[in-house]
Amino acid sequence: MRLAQYLALLFVLSLAIDQVYCAPGKKGGSEEEGGEGGEGGEGGEGGEEGGEEGGEGGEEGEGGEGDPEHERKQIAGELIRIEREMDLDIENNDHYDIRYALVDLETRIRPRVARLSRDIDATLTNPDQKAGEHKFQKGLLDDITRILFKAGARACLSPHETFYAPSKKCMKFGPNARVNPCADKKDQILYDGKNNEGTCDCVDDERHLVYYDGQCYQQNYQGPCSKGFWLVLINGTISCEAVPANCVADGQHIYWSPNPETVPAECHQIGKRGPCSIDQVVTRDATGAISCAISKEPIAVKTVATKIAKTVGRNYTSVRNARLNSGANATAIVVPEVEEPQKKKDTKKAVTPELKPSSMWDQQSCAPGSYRKQSGKCPPY
């Protein structure tokens, strides 16, 4: 009995001690926890503010990427990174990473740089700005070319040179090159083909020459064809076809219809009206496509000249008939010659169009009929 009372007393004392000593500690602890919680709340507010600032910064970053100059500077930095990684890959003979970098460079980075450069060119008017832009673009082109050269994707370090196999060296290409290794081939110059391989092909001019069996020919001529046939380019295919009736294989006549379903094809002369509207003439572009285009000659001059010619013809006919009716004693009537109105001479000097800095990214396209088109060596961009 006493033992039970003693145990009960100990239990009551332990509860009292806990109430006196432990309760304040818990209360203090809760305040500290509450204080820490308060600080956490402040931290949460700071986090929200930081999040808002970060969001605003992100929006500004997105706006910066929309700017062509900012985007191109990012690409310039990316080129530096690619070249460093390329050097390590070459040192470690990591062919997979090298190939991946080359594909990325040719299919994504270079076309992107060319597009951004053209967009920037469109906004430049100051000559000093254009000069600085040209220098910057030249640096980017040199960087890309150097990376391709290191990776073995091209044989020449200069972006303006191509490797010409017969001479076994790098040579400048294009119509402005001082040395033309293709000069022994009529109407051909050196071009840069795929993989930086130089090849001879037809010069690109108003004649729209086509490459056939190693030589360049003008369309609608006999050329390499047999007698009675002419060389034509139809849907990108070169072939010899029989010259249609009433047509001449002189390079200026074509057999064509503006609407084959309703109008039969006939022989027409390039540069003349033919079946076209009154202000149009028959033309042929570099791809061999024939169409009606607006004439470069002023319409008023042509109309006046036609009317004068008709008037002179009628006057001459009436005079001749009068002489025949009046007999041999009739007095000859002299018809004054009427000169066609002459165009005013243009005293203005011809202005050579200024090349844009981004023209260095342009690759001469391969028109149908070119050797590069037939051999599959046209630039992919």
Coordinates of C-alpha atoms in Angstrom, one line a residue:
M1 CA 0.0 0.0 0.0
R2 CA 2.7 2.4 0.9
L3 CA 4.7 1.4 -2.1
A4 CA 1.8 2.3 -4.4
Q5 CA 1.4 5.7 -2.6
Y6 CA 5.1 6.3 -3.0
L7 CA 5.0 5.6 -6.7
A8 CA 2.0 7.8 -7.2
L9 CA 3.9 10.6 -5.4
L10 CA 6.9 10.2 -7.6
F11 CA 4.7 10.4 -10.7
V12 CA 3.0 13.6 -9.5
L13 CA 6.5 15.2 -8.8
S14 CA 7.8 14.3 -12.2
L15 CA 4.8 15.9 -13.9
A16 CA 5.3 19.1 -11.8
I17 CA 9.0 19.2 -12.7
D18 CA 8.2 18.8 -16.4
Q19 CA 5.6 21.6 -16.1
V20 CA 8.1 24.0 -14.5
Y21 CA 11.3 23.3 -16.5
C22 CA 10.3 21.8 -19.8
A23 CA 7.3 24.0 -20.7
P24 CA 9.2 27.3 -20.9
G25 CA 11.9 25.6 -23.0
K26 CA 9.2 24.4 -25.5
K27 CA 7.7 27.8 -25.5
G28 CA 11.1 29.3 -26.3
G29 CA 11.7 26.7 -28.9
S30 CA 8.5 27.4 -30.6
E31 CA 9.3 31.1 -30.6
E32 CA 12.7 30.3 -32.2
E33 CA 11.0 28.0 -34.6
G34 CA 8.5 30.7 -35.3
G35 CA 11.3 33.2 -35.7
E36 CA 13.1 30.9 -38.1
G37 CA 9.8 30.5 -39.9
G38 CA 9.5 34.2 -40.1
E39 CA 12.9 34.4 -41.6
G40 CA 11.9 31.7 -43.9
G41 CA 8.9 33.8 -44.8
E42 CA 11.1 36.7 -45.6
G43 CA 13.3 34.4 -47.6
G44 CA 10.2 33.2 -49.5
E45 CA 9.4 36.8 -50.3
G46 CA 13.0 37.4 -51.4
G47 CA 12.7 34.2 -53.5
E48 CA 9.6 35.5 -55.1
E49 CA 11.2 38.8 -55.8
G50 CA 14.3 37.1 -57.2
G51 CA 12.0 34.9 -59.3
E52 CA 10.2 37.9 -60.7
E53 CA 13.6 39.6 -61.4
G54 CA 14.8 36.3 -63.0
G55 CA 11.6 36.2 -65.1
E56 CA 12.2 39.7 -66.3
G57 CA 15.8 38.9 -67.0
G58 CA 14.7 35.9 -69.0
E59 CA 12.3 38.0 -71.0
E60 CA 15.1 40.4 -71.7
G61 CA 17.3 37.5 -72.7
E62 CA 14.7 36.3 -75.2
G63 CA 14.3 39.8 -76.6
G64 CA 18.1 39.9 -77.1
E65 CA 18.1 36.6 -79.0
G66 CA 15.5 38.1 -81.4
D67 CA 18.1 40.8 -82.3
P68 CA 20.1 39.6 -85.4
E69 CA 23.3 41.2 -84.1
H70 CA 23.0 39.7 -80.7
E71 CA 22.1 36.3 -82.2
R72 CA 25.1 36.4 -84.5
K73 CA 27.5 37.3 -81.7
Q74 CA 26.3 34.2 -79.9
I75 CA 27.1 32.2 -83.0
A76 CA 30.6 33.8 -83.1
G77 CA 31.1 32.5 -79.5
E78 CA 29.8 29.1 -80.5
L79 CA 32.3 28.9 -83.4
I80 CA 35.1 29.5 -80.9
R81 CA 33.8 26.6 -78.8
I82 CA 33.4 24.3 -81.8
E83 CA 36.9 25.0 -82.9
R84 CA 38.3 24.2 -79.5
E85 CA 36.4 21.0 -79.3
M86 CA 37.4 20.2 -82.8
D87 CA 41.1 20.5 -81.9
L88 CA 40.6 18.0 -79.0
D89 CA 38.6 15.6 -81.2
I90 CA 41.3 15.7 -83.9
E91 CA 44.0 15.1 -81.2
N92 CA 42.0 12.1 -79.8
N93 CA 40.9 10.8 -83.3
D94 CA 37.3 11.1 -82.4
H95 CA 35.9 10.7 -85.9
Y96 CA 32.2 10.6 -84.7
D97 CA 32.3 14.0 -83.0
I98 CA 34.2 15.5 -85.9
R99 CA 31.6 14.3 -88.4
Y100 CA 28.8 15.6 -86.1
A101 CA 30.4 19.0 -85.8
L102 CA 30.9 19.3 -89.6
V103 CA 27.3 18.4 -90.3
D104 CA 26.1 20.9 -87.7
L105 CA 28.4 23.6 -89.2
E106 CA 27.3 23.1 -92.8
T107 CA 23.5 22.5 -92.3
R108 CA 22.8 24.8 -89.3
I109 CA 25.4 27.4 -88.4
R110 CA 26.6 28.6 -91.9
P111 CA 23.1 29.1 -93.3
R112 CA 22.0 30.8 -90.1
V113 CA 25.0 33.2 -90.3
A114 CA 24.2 34.0 -93.9
R115 CA 20.6 34.7 -93.1
L116 CA 21.4 37.0 -90.2
S117 CA 24.1 38.8 -92.2
R118 CA 21.6 39.6 -94.9
D119 CA 19.1 40.9 -92.4
I120 CA 21.7 43.2 -90.9
D121 CA 22.8 44.4 -94.4
A122 CA 19.2 45.5 -95.0
T123 CA 19.4 48.0 -92.1
L124 CA 22.8 49.5 -93.0
T125 CA 23.1 52.9 -94.8
N126 CA 26.4 54.4 -93.5
P127 CA 29.5 53.4 -95.5
D128 CA 31.6 53.1 -92.3
Q129 CA 29.0 50.7 -90.9
K130 CA 29.1 48.7 -94.0
A131 CA 32.9 48.5 -93.9
G132 CA 32.8 47.4 -90.3
E133 CA 30.1 44.8 -91.2
H134 CA 32.2 43.5 -94.1
K135 CA 35.2 43.0 -91.8
F136 CA 33.1 41.2 -89.2
Q137 CA 31.5 38.9 -91.8
K138 CA 34.9 38.2 -93.3
G139 CA 36.1 37.1 -89.9
L140 CA 33.2 34.7 -89.5
L141 CA 33.7 33.2 -93.0
D142 CA 37.4 32.7 -92.3
D143 CA 36.6 31.0 -89.0
I144 CA 34.1 28.6 -90.6
T145 CA 36.6 27.8 -93.4
R146 CA 39.4 27.3 -91.0
I147 CA 37.4 24.7 -89.0
L148 CA 36.4 22.9 -92.2
F149 CA 40.1 22.9 -93.3
K150 CA 41.3 21.5 -89.9
A151 CA 38.7 18.7 -90.1
G152 CA 39.8 17.7 -93.6
A153 CA 36.4 18.8 -95.2
R154 CA 38.2 21.1 -97.6
A155 CA 41.6 21.3 -99.2
C156 CA 42.1 25.1 -99.2
L157 CA 42.4 27.3 -96.2
S158 CA 41.1 30.4 -98.1
P159 CA 37.4 30.6 -98.6
H160 CA 38.0 32.2 -102.0
E161 CA 40.1 29.2 -103.4
T162 CA 39.2 25.8 -104.7
F163 CA 41.4 22.7 -105.2
Y164 CA 41.9 22.2 -109.0
A165 CA 43.0 18.6 -109.4
P166 CA 44.8 18.9 -112.9
S167 CA 47.1 21.6 -111.4
K168 CA 47.2 19.9 -108.0
K169 CA 46.9 23.2 -106.1
C170 CA 44.4 25.7 -104.7
M171 CA 43.3 28.4 -107.1
K172 CA 41.0 31.4 -107.0
F173 CA 37.7 30.7 -108.8
G174 CA 34.9 32.7 -110.3
P175 CA 34.6 35.3 -113.1
N176 CA 37.0 37.8 -111.3
A177 CA 39.9 35.4 -110.9
R178 CA 43.0 36.6 -112.6
V179 CA 44.1 33.1 -113.7
N180 CA 41.5 30.9 -115.5
P181 CA 42.8 27.3 -115.8
C182 CA 39.7 26.6 -117.9
A183 CA 40.6 29.1 -120.6
D184 CA 41.5 26.4 -123.1
K185 CA 37.8 25.4 -123.0
K186 CA 35.6 27.9 -124.7
D187 CA 33.2 29.9 -122.5
Q188 CA 34.2 28.0 -119.3
I189 CA 35.6 29.3 -116.0
L190 CA 36.6 27.6 -112.7
Y191 CA 33.9 27.0 -110.1
D192 CA 34.1 25.7 -106.5
G193 CA 32.2 22.4 -106.3
K194 CA 31.2 20.2 -103.4
N195 CA 34.0 19.3 -100.9
N196 CA 36.0 22.2 -102.3
E197 CA 36.7 20.5 -105.5
G198 CA 37.3 22.9 -108.5
T199 CA 35.6 22.2 -111.8
C200 CA 35.3 23.9 -115.2
D201 CA 31.8 24.9 -116.2
C202 CA 30.0 27.3 -118.5
V203 CA 30.2 31.0 -117.8
D204 CA 27.0 32.5 -116.5
D205 CA 25.8 35.3 -118.9
E206 CA 22.8 36.4 -120.9
R207 CA 23.4 33.6 -123.4
H208 CA 22.3 30.9 -120.9
L209 CA 24.8 28.4 -122.1
V210 CA 24.4 24.7 -121.4
Y211 CA 27.1 22.1 -120.8
Y212 CA 27.0 19.1 -123.1
D213 CA 29.7 16.5 -123.7
G214 CA 32.5 18.7 -122.2
Q215 CA 31.6 21.9 -124.1
C216 CA 29.3 24.8 -123.7
Y217 CA 26.6 25.5 -126.3
Q218 CA 23.9 28.0 -126.8
Q219 CA 20.3 26.7 -126.8
N220 CA 18.4 26.3 -130.1
Y221 CA 21.6 26.0 -132.1
Q222 CA 22.7 23.0 -134.1
G223 CA 25.7 22.7 -131.8
P224 CA 26.8 19.0 -131.4
C225 CA 23.5 17.8 -133.0
S226 CA 23.1 16.3 -136.5
K227 CA 22.0 18.4 -139.5
G228 CA 18.3 19.4 -139.1
F229 CA 18.4 19.1 -135.3
W230 CA 19.0 21.7 -132.6
L231 CA 20.1 21.6 -129.0
V232 CA 17.3 22.3 -126.5
L233 CA 16.8 22.2 -122.7
I234 CA 13.5 20.8 -121.7
N235 CA 12.6 20.4 -118.0
G236 CA 16.3 20.4 -117.1
T237 CA 17.2 17.7 -119.7
I238 CA 19.5 18.5 -122.6
S239 CA 18.7 16.7 -125.9
C240 CA 18.9 17.0 -129.7
E241 CA 15.5 17.4 -131.4
A242 CA 14.4 18.0 -134.9
V243 CA 14.0 21.6 -135.9
P244 CA 10.3 22.3 -136.4
A245 CA 9.0 23.6 -139.7
N246 CA 9.3 27.3 -140.3
C247 CA 12.0 27.6 -137.5
V248 CA 15.6 28.5 -137.8
A249 CA 18.4 27.1 -135.5
D250 CA 20.1 30.4 -134.9
G251 CA 19.8 30.6 -131.2
Q252 CA 17.1 33.3 -131.4
H253 CA 14.1 31.3 -132.4
I254 CA 12.2 28.9 -130.2
Y255 CA 9.2 26.6 -130.7
W256 CA 6.8 27.4 -127.9
S257 CA 3.2 28.0 -126.9
P258 CA 2.1 30.1 -123.9
N259 CA -0.7 27.7 -123.3
P260 CA -0.2 24.3 -125.0
E261 CA -3.7 23.1 -124.0
T262 CA -5.4 25.8 -126.1
V263 CA -2.8 27.3 -128.4
P264 CA -0.6 25.2 -130.6
A265 CA 3.1 25.7 -130.4
E266 CA 4.7 27.9 -133.1
C267 CA 8.1 29.3 -134.0
H268 CA 8.7 32.7 -132.2
Q269 CA 11.7 35.0 -132.0
I270 CA 13.2 35.8 -128.6
G271 CA 12.8 39.5 -127.8
K272 CA 9.7 39.9 -130.0
R273 CA 6.1 40.2 -129.1
G274 CA 5.0 36.9 -130.6
P275 CA 1.9 35.5 -128.8
C276 CA 2.4 37.9 -125.8
S277 CA 0.4 40.9 -124.8
I278 CA 1.1 44.3 -126.4
D279 CA 3.6 45.4 -123.7
Q280 CA 5.4 42.0 -123.5
V281 CA 8.0 40.0 -125.4
V282 CA 9.1 36.4 -125.5
T283 CA 12.0 35.8 -123.1
R284 CA 14.1 32.8 -121.8
D285 CA 15.7 32.7 -118.4
A286 CA 18.8 30.9 -117.1
T287 CA 16.8 27.7 -116.4
G288 CA 15.7 27.5 -120.0
A289 CA 12.1 28.4 -119.1
I290 CA 10.3 30.5 -121.8
S291 CA 7.7 33.1 -120.9
C292 CA 6.3 36.5 -121.7
A293 CA 7.9 39.4 -119.9
I294 CA 7.5 43.1 -120.0
S295 CA 9.5 44.7 -122.7
K296 CA 12.4 47.0 -121.7
E297 CA 11.7 49.2 -124.7
P298 CA 9.2 52.1 -123.9
I299 CA 5.8 51.3 -125.3
A300 CA 5.1 54.8 -126.6
V301 CA 8.2 54.8 -128.9
K302 CA 7.2 51.4 -130.4
T303 CA 3.6 52.5 -131.0
V304 CA 4.6 55.7 -132.7
A305 CA 7.2 53.9 -134.9
T306 CA 4.6 51.3 -135.9
K307 CA 2.0 53.9 -136.9
I308 CA 4.6 55.9 -138.9
A309 CA 5.7 52.7 -140.8
K310 CA 2.1 51.9 -141.7
T311 CA 1.5 55.5 -142.9
V312 CA 4.6 55.5 -145.1
G313 CA 3.5 52.2 -146.5
R314 CA 0.0 53.4 -147.4
N315 CA 1.4 56.6 -149.0
Y316 CA 3.9 54.7 -151.1
T317 CA 1.2 52.4 -152.3
S318 CA -1.1 55.2 -153.3
V319 CA 1.7 57.0 -155.2
R320 CA 2.7 53.9 -157.1
N321 CA -0.9 53.3 -158.1
A322 CA -1.2 56.9 -159.3
R323 CA 1.9 56.6 -161.4
L324 CA 0.6 53.4 -163.0
N325 CA -2.8 55.0 -163.8
S326 CA -1.4 58.2 -165.3
G327 CA 1.1 56.5 -167.6
A328 CA 4.7 57.1 -168.4
N329 CA 4.3 60.9 -168.8
A330 CA 3.1 61.3 -165.2
T331 CA 5.4 63.3 -163.0
A332 CA 7.0 61.3 -160.4
I333 CA 6.0 62.2 -156.9
V334 CA 8.7 62.0 -154.3
V335 CA 7.6 60.8 -151.0
P336 CA 9.5 62.4 -148.2
E337 CA 11.1 59.9 -145.9
V338 CA 9.8 60.0 -142.4
E339 CA 12.3 59.2 -139.7
E340 CA 11.3 57.3 -136.7
P341 CA 11.5 59.3 -133.5
Q342 CA 14.8 58.8 -131.8
K343 CA 15.2 58.1 -128.2
K344 CA 16.8 60.7 -126.1
K345 CA 20.3 59.8 -125.3
D346 CA 20.8 59.0 -121.7
T347 CA 23.6 61.2 -120.5
K348 CA 23.6 59.7 -117.0
K349 CA 26.6 57.5 -116.2
A350 CA 25.9 53.9 -115.6
V351 CA 25.9 53.2 -111.8
T352 CA 27.5 50.0 -110.8
P353 CA 25.3 48.4 -108.1
E354 CA 27.2 48.2 -104.8
L355 CA 27.7 44.7 -103.5
K356 CA 26.4 44.1 -100.0
P357 CA 28.8 42.7 -97.4
S358 CA 26.6 39.5 -97.2
S359 CA 27.3 38.7 -100.8
M360 CA 30.4 36.8 -99.7
W361 CA 28.0 34.1 -98.4
D362 CA 26.3 33.8 -101.7
Q363 CA 27.0 30.6 -103.6
Q364 CA 26.6 30.6 -107.4
S365 CA 23.6 28.4 -108.1
C366 CA 23.8 25.6 -110.7
A367 CA 21.3 26.2 -113.4
P368 CA 19.9 23.2 -115.3
G369 CA 22.3 22.3 -118.0
S370 CA 25.5 23.0 -116.0
Y371 CA 28.1 20.3 -115.4
R372 CA 27.9 20.9 -111.7
K373 CA 24.2 20.1 -111.8
Q374 CA 24.7 17.0 -113.8
S375 CA 27.5 15.7 -111.6
G376 CA 25.7 16.5 -108.3
K377 CA 28.4 19.0 -107.2
C378 CA 26.2 22.0 -106.7
P379 CA 26.7 23.7 -103.3
P380 CA 24.0 22.6 -100.9
Y381 CA 23.4 26.2 -99.7

